[in-house]
Amino acid sequence: MTAPPSHDPRHDPRQARQWIAQAARIAVLTGAGVSAESGVPTFRDAQTGLWTHFRPEDLATEQAFRAHPQRVWDWYAERREMLRGVQPNAGHHALTAFQQRHPGRLTLITQNVDGLHQRAGSTGVLALHGNLSADRWLDPCALARRPQDACPVERAEPGRPPHCAQCGNLARPDVVWFGEMLPAETLAAASRAARECQVMLVAGTSGQVYPAAGLALQARQAGAKVIVVNPAPTELDEVAHAVLTGTSAQLLPELLDGQ
Ligand code: BJW
């Protein structure tokens, strides 16, 4: 008879806890699942995931925004509104508390744009996919003297994307859409943390989106133990030394609290 998962060292949180205890540097890569228990929908979960109801190419690309700015703006406005009503959960808090007990030991890399790690008090968060609550200009300003200058005049009408009254430039959410480069310095810092850690903890991500998912492979190739925390199978399970089945609000405290 096959031993229950809890008796297999590959599924044993005690083994993973020990690796964490011994690691001088820990990198954590989080995804949408870490915020699920705060009430924030994931992208790819059946029934509840955002992509169950919408096609990513209709909403999360620059082409979609240029073609239908109001539709995309409304979708983001709705998500921003939803975020105002949610709070960090036990998983976010466990990461923050560990960082506070061990300054400089844990680098937090997130694909999440919801700001919940930051609101929980985590510091130095490497936000690979931007920030849902911030805007930036879609195009470089046609009228500014220097390319880095912002559009001089912004006009915001309720419910509509703000635009420059002089050149028509639109504001867009400051997130990373498909086909767009991740912020170079943030990605470089995340890659460094992945290559320099002894343990990489991968929590709440399907591991389907690159280059973020590639950080787990980088950590593994550099000799780190890779631990996956997820209630469901992920693309990164085969890269991992330990696959812990459960939610992040349950398992992150179990792995991190008291050490
Ligand atoms: C729980 C839980 C609980 C549930 N507890 N867990 C190499 C190979 C193939 C393709 C590519 C490649 N390199 C690049 C690409 C293209 C593309 C890509 O990866 N495509 C794949 C999907 C095929 N990547 C890009 O385009 C990236 N840019 C790029 O590569 O630039 C270079 C380039 C430019 C031009 C041409 C070519 C290259 C940019 C990616 C940007 C991703 N943006 C989004 C939207 C952000 C804005 C917004 O929010 O609207 O980021 S998409 C979406 O996916 C979001 C997420 O951050 C990201 C990852 O999703 P995540 O977090 O993993 O969520 P889910 O839903 O997938 O998974 C949730 C998990 O939680 C599940 O496993 C659940 O089981 C689990 N869960 N409850 C713990 N309680």
mmCIF file of C-alpha atoms and ligand atoms in Angstrom:
data_model
loop_
_atom_site.group_PDB
_atom_site.id
_atom_site.type_symbol
_atom_site.label_atom_id
_atom_site.label_comp_id
_atom_site.label_asym_id
_atom_site.label_seq_id
_atom_site.Cartn_x
_atom_site.Cartn_y
_atom_site.Cartn_z
ATOM 1 C CA MET A 1 0.000 0.000 0.000
ATOM 2 C CA THR A 2 1.256 3.450 -0.808
ATOM 3 C CA ALA A 3 2.154 5.504 2.251
ATOM 4 C CA PRO A 4 -0.053 8.565 2.762
ATOM 5 C CA PRO A 5 1.513 11.763 1.400
ATOM 6 C CA SER A 6 2.417 12.988 4.888
ATOM 7 C CA HIS A 7 4.811 10.010 5.305
ATOM 8 C CA ASP A 8 6.646 10.707 2.079
ATOM 9 C CA PRO A 9 9.585 13.060 2.790
ATOM 10 C CA ARG A 10 8.794 14.893 -0.479
ATOM 11 C CA HIS A 11 5.455 15.895 1.067
ATOM 12 C CA ASP A 12 6.585 16.360 4.652
ATOM 13 C CA PRO A 13 6.418 19.922 6.024
ATOM 14 C CA ARG A 14 8.835 18.975 8.851
ATOM 15 C CA GLN A 15 11.616 18.282 6.352
ATOM 16 C CA ALA A 16 10.882 21.580 4.594
ATOM 17 C CA ARG A 17 10.917 23.424 7.942
ATOM 18 C CA GLN A 18 14.340 22.007 8.630
ATOM 19 C CA TRP A 19 15.705 23.195 5.276
ATOM 20 C CA ILE A 20 14.368 26.669 6.071
ATOM 21 C CA ALA A 21 15.959 26.603 9.524
ATOM 22 C CA GLN A 22 19.337 25.789 7.991
ATOM 23 C CA ALA A 23 19.183 28.308 5.141
ATOM 24 C CA ALA A 24 21.162 31.523 5.432
ATOM 25 C CA ARG A 25 19.197 32.983 2.512
ATOM 26 C CA ILE A 26 15.630 32.240 1.543
ATOM 27 C CA ALA A 27 13.810 33.454 -1.541
ATOM 28 C CA VAL A 28 10.024 33.293 -1.681
ATOM 29 C CA LEU A 29 8.107 33.473 -4.954
ATOM 30 C CA THR A 30 4.410 34.098 -4.485
ATOM 31 C CA GLY A 31 1.450 34.090 -6.844
ATOM 32 C CA ALA A 32 -2.244 34.819 -6.810
ATOM 33 C CA GLY A 33 -3.064 31.825 -4.594
ATOM 34 C CA VAL A 34 -1.408 33.532 -1.617
ATOM 35 C CA SER A 35 -4.149 36.170 -1.734
ATOM 36 C CA ALA A 36 -7.002 33.730 -2.414
ATOM 37 C CA GLU A 37 -7.815 33.397 1.269
ATOM 38 C CA SER A 38 -8.059 37.191 1.475
ATOM 39 C CA GLY A 39 -10.837 36.982 -1.115
ATOM 40 C CA VAL A 40 -8.815 38.028 -4.176
ATOM 41 C CA PRO A 41 -9.610 35.813 -7.180
ATOM 42 C CA THR A 42 -6.722 33.933 -8.834
ATOM 43 C CA PHE A 43 -6.312 33.864 -12.612
ATOM 44 C CA ARG A 44 -6.417 30.214 -13.604
ATOM 45 C CA ASP A 45 -8.383 28.343 -10.918
ATOM 46 C CA ALA A 46 -11.420 26.620 -12.400
ATOM 47 C CA GLN A 47 -14.724 28.385 -11.549
ATOM 48 C CA THR A 48 -13.207 31.224 -9.524
ATOM 49 C CA GLY A 49 -10.181 32.282 -11.627
ATOM 50 C CA LEU A 50 -10.369 35.538 -13.582
ATOM 51 C CA TRP A 51 -9.454 33.785 -16.838
ATOM 52 C CA THR A 52 -12.479 31.504 -16.451
ATOM 53 C CA HIS A 53 -14.643 34.501 -17.295
ATOM 54 C CA PHE A 54 -12.334 36.594 -19.493
ATOM 55 C CA ARG A 55 -9.734 35.892 -22.134
ATOM 56 C CA PRO A 56 -6.335 37.282 -21.093
ATOM 57 C CA GLU A 57 -5.728 38.674 -24.575
ATOM 58 C CA ASP A 58 -8.949 40.743 -24.303
ATOM 59 C CA LEU A 59 -7.867 42.444 -21.085
ATOM 60 C CA ALA A 60 -4.232 41.950 -20.124
ATOM 61 C CA THR A 61 -2.379 43.137 -23.216
ATOM 62 C CA GLU A 62 -1.408 46.532 -24.531
ATOM 63 C CA GLN A 63 -3.265 45.772 -27.772
ATOM 64 C CA ALA A 64 -6.478 45.173 -25.806
ATOM 65 C CA PHE A 65 -6.103 48.490 -23.984
ATOM 66 C CA ARG A 66 -5.407 50.421 -27.195
ATOM 67 C CA ALA A 67 -8.393 48.799 -28.895
ATOM 68 C CA HIS A 68 -10.841 49.031 -25.966
ATOM 69 C CA PRO A 69 -9.454 51.380 -23.295
ATOM 70 C CA GLN A 70 -12.773 51.811 -21.526
ATOM 71 C CA ARG A 71 -13.458 48.070 -21.277
ATOM 72 C CA VAL A 72 -9.985 47.347 -19.880
ATOM 73 C CA TRP A 73 -10.109 50.381 -17.568
ATOM 74 C CA ASP A 74 -13.460 49.250 -16.168
ATOM 75 C CA TRP A 75 -12.105 45.767 -15.440
ATOM 76 C CA TYR A 76 -9.184 47.229 -13.527
ATOM 77 C CA ALA A 77 -11.409 49.759 -11.755
ATOM 78 C CA GLU A 78 -13.587 46.901 -10.531
ATOM 79 C CA ARG A 79 -10.548 44.981 -9.238
ATOM 80 C CA ARG A 80 -9.181 48.113 -7.541
ATOM 81 C CA GLU A 81 -12.500 48.602 -5.825
ATOM 82 C CA MET A 82 -12.527 44.960 -4.688
ATOM 83 C CA LEU A 83 -9.022 45.360 -3.209
ATOM 84 C CA ARG A 84 -10.214 48.165 -0.958
ATOM 85 C CA GLY A 85 -12.323 45.615 0.917
ATOM 86 C CA VAL A 86 -9.706 42.890 1.526
ATOM 87 C CA GLN A 87 -6.991 42.341 4.107
ATOM 88 C CA PRO A 88 -3.716 40.382 4.202
ATOM 89 C CA ASN A 89 -4.150 36.840 5.543
ATOM 90 C CA ALA A 90 -2.140 34.513 7.781
ATOM 91 C CA GLY A 91 0.194 33.587 4.886
ATOM 92 C CA HIS A 92 1.168 37.219 4.229
ATOM 93 C CA HIS A 93 1.616 37.803 7.956
ATOM 94 C CA ALA A 94 3.823 34.725 8.437
ATOM 95 C CA LEU A 95 6.206 36.000 5.745
ATOM 96 C CA THR A 96 6.319 39.476 7.267
ATOM 97 C CA ALA A 97 6.902 38.150 10.782
ATOM 98 C CA PHE A 98 9.775 35.947 9.563
ATOM 99 C CA GLN A 99 11.363 38.940 7.780
ATOM 100 C CA GLN A 100 11.079 40.948 10.982
ATOM 101 C CA ARG A 101 12.685 38.208 13.087
ATOM 102 C CA HIS A 102 15.474 37.695 10.517
ATOM 103 C CA PRO A 103 16.318 40.996 8.815
ATOM 104 C CA GLY A 104 17.940 40.482 5.410
ATOM 105 C CA ARG A 105 17.456 36.719 5.333
ATOM 106 C CA LEU A 106 14.260 36.402 3.287
ATOM 107 C CA THR A 107 13.740 38.051 -0.097
ATOM 108 C CA LEU A 108 10.100 38.247 -1.099
ATOM 109 C CA ILE A 109 9.419 38.090 -4.826
ATOM 110 C CA THR A 110 5.807 38.370 -5.887
ATOM 111 C CA GLN A 111 3.868 38.167 -9.122
ATOM 112 C CA ASN A 112 0.926 39.735 -7.311
ATOM 113 C CA VAL A 113 -0.187 43.241 -8.099
ATOM 114 C CA ASP A 114 -2.553 43.529 -5.124
ATOM 115 C CA GLY A 115 -0.093 45.105 -2.642
ATOM 116 C CA LEU A 116 -1.131 42.730 0.163
ATOM 117 C CA HIS A 117 2.449 41.705 1.046
ATOM 118 C CA GLN A 118 3.348 45.376 1.393
ATOM 119 C CA ARG A 119 0.198 46.077 3.414
ATOM 120 C CA ALA A 120 1.103 43.179 5.736
ATOM 121 C CA GLY A 121 4.393 45.014 6.399
ATOM 122 C CA SER A 122 6.821 43.033 4.236
ATOM 123 C CA THR A 123 9.800 45.069 3.095
ATOM 124 C CA GLY A 124 11.889 45.066 -0.079
ATOM 125 C CA VAL A 125 9.108 43.268 -1.955
ATOM 126 C CA LEU A 126 10.162 42.586 -5.558
ATOM 127 C CA ALA A 127 6.883 43.081 -7.425
ATOM 128 C CA LEU A 128 7.544 41.504 -10.824
ATOM 129 C CA HIS A 129 4.196 42.369 -12.422
ATOM 130 C CA GLY A 130 3.679 45.896 -11.084
ATOM 131 C CA ASN A 131 1.032 47.512 -8.957
ATOM 132 C CA LEU A 132 -2.693 47.369 -9.602
ATOM 133 C CA SER A 133 -3.374 50.542 -7.648
ATOM 134 C CA ALA A 134 -1.022 52.809 -9.633
ATOM 135 C CA ASP A 135 -1.267 54.301 -13.125
ATOM 136 C CA ARG A 136 1.319 55.332 -15.666
ATOM 137 C CA TRP A 137 1.136 56.960 -19.093
ATOM 138 C CA LEU A 138 0.572 54.607 -22.021
ATOM 139 C CA ASP A 139 2.940 56.444 -24.357
ATOM 140 C CA PRO A 140 5.888 58.767 -23.956
ATOM 141 C CA CYS A 141 4.508 62.306 -24.023
ATOM 142 C CA ALA A 142 4.464 63.748 -27.523
ATOM 143 C CA LEU A 143 4.840 67.304 -26.224
ATOM 144 C CA ALA A 144 7.358 66.967 -23.395
ATOM 145 C CA ARG A 145 10.874 68.254 -24.071
ATOM 146 C CA ARG A 146 12.642 65.236 -22.559
ATOM 147 C CA PRO A 147 11.413 61.640 -23.080
ATOM 148 C CA GLN A 148 11.160 60.988 -19.356
ATOM 149 C CA ASP A 149 8.851 63.960 -18.800
ATOM 150 C CA ALA A 150 5.254 63.128 -18.080
ATOM 151 C CA CYS A 151 2.359 64.605 -19.944
ATOM 152 C CA PRO A 152 1.822 68.095 -18.607
ATOM 153 C CA VAL A 153 -1.919 68.081 -18.258
ATOM 154 C CA GLU A 154 -4.100 65.279 -17.031
ATOM 155 C CA ARG A 155 -7.857 65.262 -17.202
ATOM 156 C CA ALA A 156 -9.764 62.666 -15.253
ATOM 157 C CA GLU A 157 -13.463 62.208 -15.772
ATOM 158 C CA PRO A 158 -15.266 59.893 -13.369
ATOM 159 C CA GLY A 159 -15.064 56.294 -14.569
ATOM 160 C CA ARG A 160 -12.919 57.049 -17.606
ATOM 161 C CA PRO A 161 -9.181 56.555 -18.091
ATOM 162 C CA PRO A 162 -7.413 59.836 -17.319
ATOM 163 C CA HIS A 163 -5.937 61.452 -20.413
ATOM 164 C CA CYS A 164 -3.631 64.280 -21.336
ATOM 165 C CA ALA A 165 -5.758 67.175 -22.500
ATOM 166 C CA GLN A 166 -2.992 68.338 -24.834
ATOM 167 C CA CYS A 167 -1.807 65.204 -26.639
ATOM 168 C CA GLY A 168 -4.555 62.681 -25.812
ATOM 169 C CA ASN A 169 -2.175 60.246 -24.093
ATOM 170 C CA LEU A 170 -4.038 57.786 -21.848
ATOM 171 C CA ALA A 171 -3.165 56.638 -18.355
ATOM 172 C CA ARG A 172 -3.042 52.862 -17.938
ATOM 173 C CA PRO A 173 -2.679 50.558 -14.919
ATOM 174 C CA ASP A 174 0.960 50.204 -13.854
ATOM 175 C CA VAL A 175 0.994 46.423 -14.288
ATOM 176 C CA VAL A 176 2.901 44.119 -16.643
ATOM 177 C CA TRP A 177 0.735 42.754 -19.426
ATOM 178 C CA PHE A 178 1.496 39.752 -21.634
ATOM 179 C CA GLY A 179 4.235 40.507 -24.142
ATOM 180 C CA GLU A 180 5.646 43.316 -22.001
ATOM 181 C CA MET A 181 9.041 43.345 -20.324
ATOM 182 C CA LEU A 182 9.161 43.014 -16.565
ATOM 183 C CA PRO A 183 10.819 45.941 -14.721
ATOM 184 C CA ALA A 184 14.484 45.198 -15.450
ATOM 185 C CA GLU A 185 15.983 46.067 -12.062
ATOM 186 C CA THR A 186 13.311 44.173 -10.163
ATOM 187 C CA LEU A 187 13.758 41.085 -12.319
ATOM 188 C CA ALA A 188 17.544 41.285 -11.967
ATOM 189 C CA ALA A 189 17.236 41.501 -8.175
ATOM 190 C CA ALA A 190 14.818 38.560 -8.148
ATOM 191 C CA SER A 191 17.135 36.502 -10.310
ATOM 192 C CA ARG A 192 20.045 37.311 -7.976
ATOM 193 C CA ALA A 193 17.996 36.258 -4.948
ATOM 194 C CA ALA A 194 17.039 33.007 -6.722
ATOM 195 C CA ARG A 195 20.652 32.200 -7.541
ATOM 196 C CA GLU A 196 21.959 33.078 -4.077
ATOM 197 C CA CYS A 197 19.391 31.379 -1.840
ATOM 198 C CA GLN A 198 19.647 27.962 -0.218
ATOM 199 C CA VAL A 199 15.871 27.568 -0.107
ATOM 200 C CA MET A 200 13.251 28.812 -2.546
ATOM 201 C CA LEU A 201 9.687 28.675 -1.341
ATOM 202 C CA VAL A 202 7.154 28.858 -4.175
ATOM 203 C CA ALA A 203 3.659 29.573 -2.878
ATOM 204 C CA GLY A 204 0.309 30.016 -4.585
ATOM 205 C CA THR A 205 1.401 30.106 -8.209
ATOM 206 C CA SER A 206 0.502 27.815 -11.092
ATOM 207 C CA GLY A 207 4.039 28.316 -12.410
ATOM 208 C CA GLN A 208 2.757 28.898 -15.917
ATOM 209 C CA VAL A 209 3.924 32.461 -16.492
ATOM 210 C CA TYR A 210 7.477 33.313 -17.480
ATOM 211 C CA PRO A 211 9.985 34.675 -16.702
ATOM 212 C CA ALA A 212 8.653 34.519 -13.087
ATOM 213 C CA ALA A 213 8.332 30.716 -13.066
ATOM 214 C CA GLY A 214 11.884 30.433 -14.377
ATOM 215 C CA LEU A 215 13.178 31.785 -11.056
ATOM 216 C CA ALA A 216 12.415 28.424 -9.419
ATOM 217 C CA LEU A 217 14.470 26.678 -12.070
ATOM 218 C CA GLN A 218 17.318 29.145 -11.557
ATOM 219 C CA ALA A 219 17.276 28.473 -7.819
ATOM 220 C CA ARG A 220 17.273 24.716 -8.345
ATOM 221 C CA GLN A 221 20.149 24.905 -10.837
ATOM 222 C CA ALA A 222 22.151 27.005 -8.358
ATOM 223 C CA GLY A 223 21.740 24.283 -5.712
ATOM 224 C CA ALA A 224 18.797 25.555 -3.634
ATOM 225 C CA LYS A 225 16.105 23.326 -2.175
ATOM 226 C CA VAL A 226 12.815 24.228 -3.861
ATOM 227 C CA ILE A 227 9.603 23.897 -1.845
ATOM 228 C CA VAL A 228 6.181 24.262 -3.495
ATOM 229 C CA VAL A 229 3.136 25.184 -1.396
ATOM 230 C CA ASN A 230 -0.169 24.780 -3.228
ATOM 231 C CA PRO A 231 -3.493 22.961 -2.789
ATOM 232 C CA ALA A 232 -3.299 21.731 -6.415
ATOM 233 C CA PRO A 233 -0.604 20.402 -8.755
ATOM 234 C CA THR A 234 1.567 23.048 -10.475
ATOM 235 C CA GLU A 235 3.949 23.269 -13.406
ATOM 236 C CA LEU A 236 6.799 23.610 -10.929
ATOM 237 C CA ASP A 237 6.167 20.413 -8.961
ATOM 238 C CA GLU A 238 8.729 18.495 -10.927
ATOM 239 C CA VAL A 239 11.370 21.131 -10.206
ATOM 240 C CA ALA A 240 10.670 20.933 -6.464
ATOM 241 C CA HIS A 241 12.371 18.891 -3.761
ATOM 242 C CA ALA A 242 9.217 19.186 -1.642
ATOM 243 C CA VAL A 243 5.604 19.608 -2.734
ATOM 244 C CA LEU A 244 3.347 20.526 0.172
ATOM 245 C CA THR A 245 -0.345 20.211 -0.497
ATOM 246 C CA GLY A 246 -2.392 22.817 1.319
ATOM 247 C CA THR A 247 -3.230 26.484 1.345
ATOM 248 C CA SER A 248 -0.690 29.214 1.975
ATOM 249 C CA ALA A 249 -2.595 30.644 4.958
ATOM 250 C CA GLN A 250 -2.298 27.213 6.557
ATOM 251 C CA LEU A 251 1.174 26.110 5.419
ATOM 252 C CA LEU A 252 3.249 29.318 5.484
ATOM 253 C CA PRO A 253 2.709 29.759 9.250
ATOM 254 C CA GLU A 254 3.402 26.032 9.702
ATOM 255 C CA LEU A 255 6.717 26.401 7.883
ATOM 256 C CA LEU A 256 7.862 29.755 9.217
ATOM 257 C CA ASP A 257 6.379 30.496 12.630
ATOM 258 C CA GLY A 258 8.586 29.872 15.638
ATOM 259 C CA GLN A 259 11.814 29.869 13.693
HETATM 260 C C1 BJW B 1 -3.602 28.582 -3.776
HETATM 261 C C2 BJW B 1 -4.681 28.859 -3.000
HETATM 262 C C3 BJW B 1 -4.421 29.025 -1.660
HETATM 263 C C4 BJW B 1 -5.417 28.690 -4.963
HETATM 264 N N1 BJW B 1 -3.173 28.918 -1.200
HETATM 265 N N2 BJW B 1 -2.364 28.472 -3.317
HETATM 266 C C5 BJW B 1 8.558 31.163 -22.015
HETATM 267 C C6 BJW B 1 7.744 30.102 -22.382
HETATM 268 C C7 BJW B 1 6.431 30.320 -22.776
HETATM 269 C C8 BJW B 1 5.893 31.608 -22.811
HETATM 270 C C9 BJW B 1 6.702 32.664 -22.443
HETATM 271 C C10 BJW B 1 8.002 32.423 -22.065
HETATM 272 N N3 BJW B 1 8.561 33.636 -21.751
HETATM 273 C C11 BJW B 1 7.623 34.600 -21.905
HETATM 274 C C12 BJW B 1 6.492 34.035 -22.346
HETATM 275 C C13 BJW B 1 5.225 34.765 -22.649
HETATM 276 C C14 BJW B 1 4.394 35.104 -21.432
HETATM 277 C C15 BJW B 1 4.019 33.810 -20.731
HETATM 278 O O1 BJW B 1 4.570 33.414 -19.745
HETATM 279 N N4 BJW B 1 3.003 33.142 -21.272
HETATM 280 C C16 BJW B 1 2.550 31.865 -20.702
HETATM 281 C C17 BJW B 1 1.182 32.051 -20.041
HETATM 282 C C18 BJW B 1 2.485 30.845 -21.815
HETATM 283 N N5 BJW B 1 5.090 36.023 -20.544
HETATM 284 C C19 BJW B 1 5.073 37.329 -20.736
HETATM 285 O O2 BJW B 1 4.508 37.835 -21.696
HETATM 286 C C20 BJW B 1 5.826 38.183 -19.736
HETATM 287 N N6 BJW B 1 6.695 39.102 -20.412
HETATM 288 C C21 BJW B 1 7.786 38.688 -21.028
HETATM 289 O O3 BJW B 1 8.138 37.527 -21.059
HETATM 290 O O4 BJW B 1 8.505 39.704 -21.621
HETATM 291 C C22 BJW B 1 9.584 39.349 -22.510
HETATM 292 C C23 BJW B 1 8.984 39.223 -23.874
HETATM 293 C C24 BJW B 1 8.420 40.336 -24.449
HETATM 294 C C25 BJW B 1 7.917 40.237 -25.745
HETATM 295 C C26 BJW B 1 7.925 39.004 -26.399
HETATM 296 C C27 BJW B 1 8.477 37.884 -25.775
HETATM 297 C C28 BJW B 1 9.027 38.000 -24.500
HETATM 298 C C29 BJW B 1 4.850 39.074 -18.962
HETATM 299 C C30 BJW B 1 3.924 38.284 -18.102
HETATM 300 C C31 BJW B 1 2.932 39.241 -17.439
HETATM 301 C C32 BJW B 1 1.888 38.512 -16.638
HETATM 302 N N7 BJW B 1 0.843 39.434 -16.304
HETATM 303 C C33 BJW B 1 -0.255 38.966 -15.495
HETATM 304 C C34 BJW B 1 -1.318 40.087 -15.364
HETATM 305 C C35 BJW B 1 -0.861 41.176 -14.397
HETATM 306 C C36 BJW B 1 -1.821 42.314 -14.369
HETATM 307 C C37 BJW B 1 -3.171 41.953 -13.835
HETATM 308 O O5 BJW B 1 -3.305 41.472 -12.694
HETATM 309 O O6 BJW B 1 -4.148 42.193 -14.534
HETATM 310 O O7 BJW B 1 0.232 38.569 -14.205
HETATM 311 S S1 BJW B 1 -1.056 37.474 -16.112
HETATM 312 C C38 BJW B 1 -1.306 36.751 -14.526
HETATM 313 O O8 BJW B 1 -0.519 35.537 -14.432
HETATM 314 C C39 BJW B 1 -0.725 37.746 -13.502
HETATM 315 C C40 BJW B 1 -0.040 36.806 -12.533
HETATM 316 O O9 BJW B 1 0.938 37.499 -11.799
HETATM 317 C C41 BJW B 1 0.506 35.747 -13.441
HETATM 318 C C42 BJW B 1 0.822 34.450 -12.746
HETATM 319 O O10 BJW B 1 -0.333 33.843 -12.264
HETATM 320 P P1 BJW B 1 -0.328 33.103 -10.854
HETATM 321 O O11 BJW B 1 -0.018 34.069 -9.790
HETATM 322 O O12 BJW B 1 0.500 31.898 -10.934
HETATM 323 O O13 BJW B 1 -1.886 32.745 -10.695
HETATM 324 P P2 BJW B 1 -2.678 31.458 -11.257
HETATM 325 O O14 BJW B 1 -4.119 31.799 -11.228
HETATM 326 O O15 BJW B 1 -2.119 30.978 -12.528
HETATM 327 O O16 BJW B 1 -2.387 30.338 -10.172
HETATM 328 C C43 BJW B 1 -2.904 30.447 -8.868
HETATM 329 C C44 BJW B 1 -2.394 29.275 -8.076
HETATM 330 O O17 BJW B 1 -2.796 29.444 -6.725
HETATM 331 C C45 BJW B 1 -2.937 27.922 -8.541
HETATM 332 O O18 BJW B 1 -1.863 27.003 -8.676
HETATM 333 C C46 BJW B 1 -3.853 27.485 -7.397
HETATM 334 O O19 BJW B 1 -3.882 26.078 -7.203
HETATM 335 C C47 BJW B 1 -3.224 28.186 -6.252
HETATM 336 N N8 BJW B 1 -4.093 28.451 -5.126
HETATM 337 N N9 BJW B 1 -5.826 28.897 -3.828
HETATM 338 C C48 BJW B 1 -2.198 28.619 -2.082
HETATM 339 N N10 BJW B 1 -5.459 29.296 -0.803
#
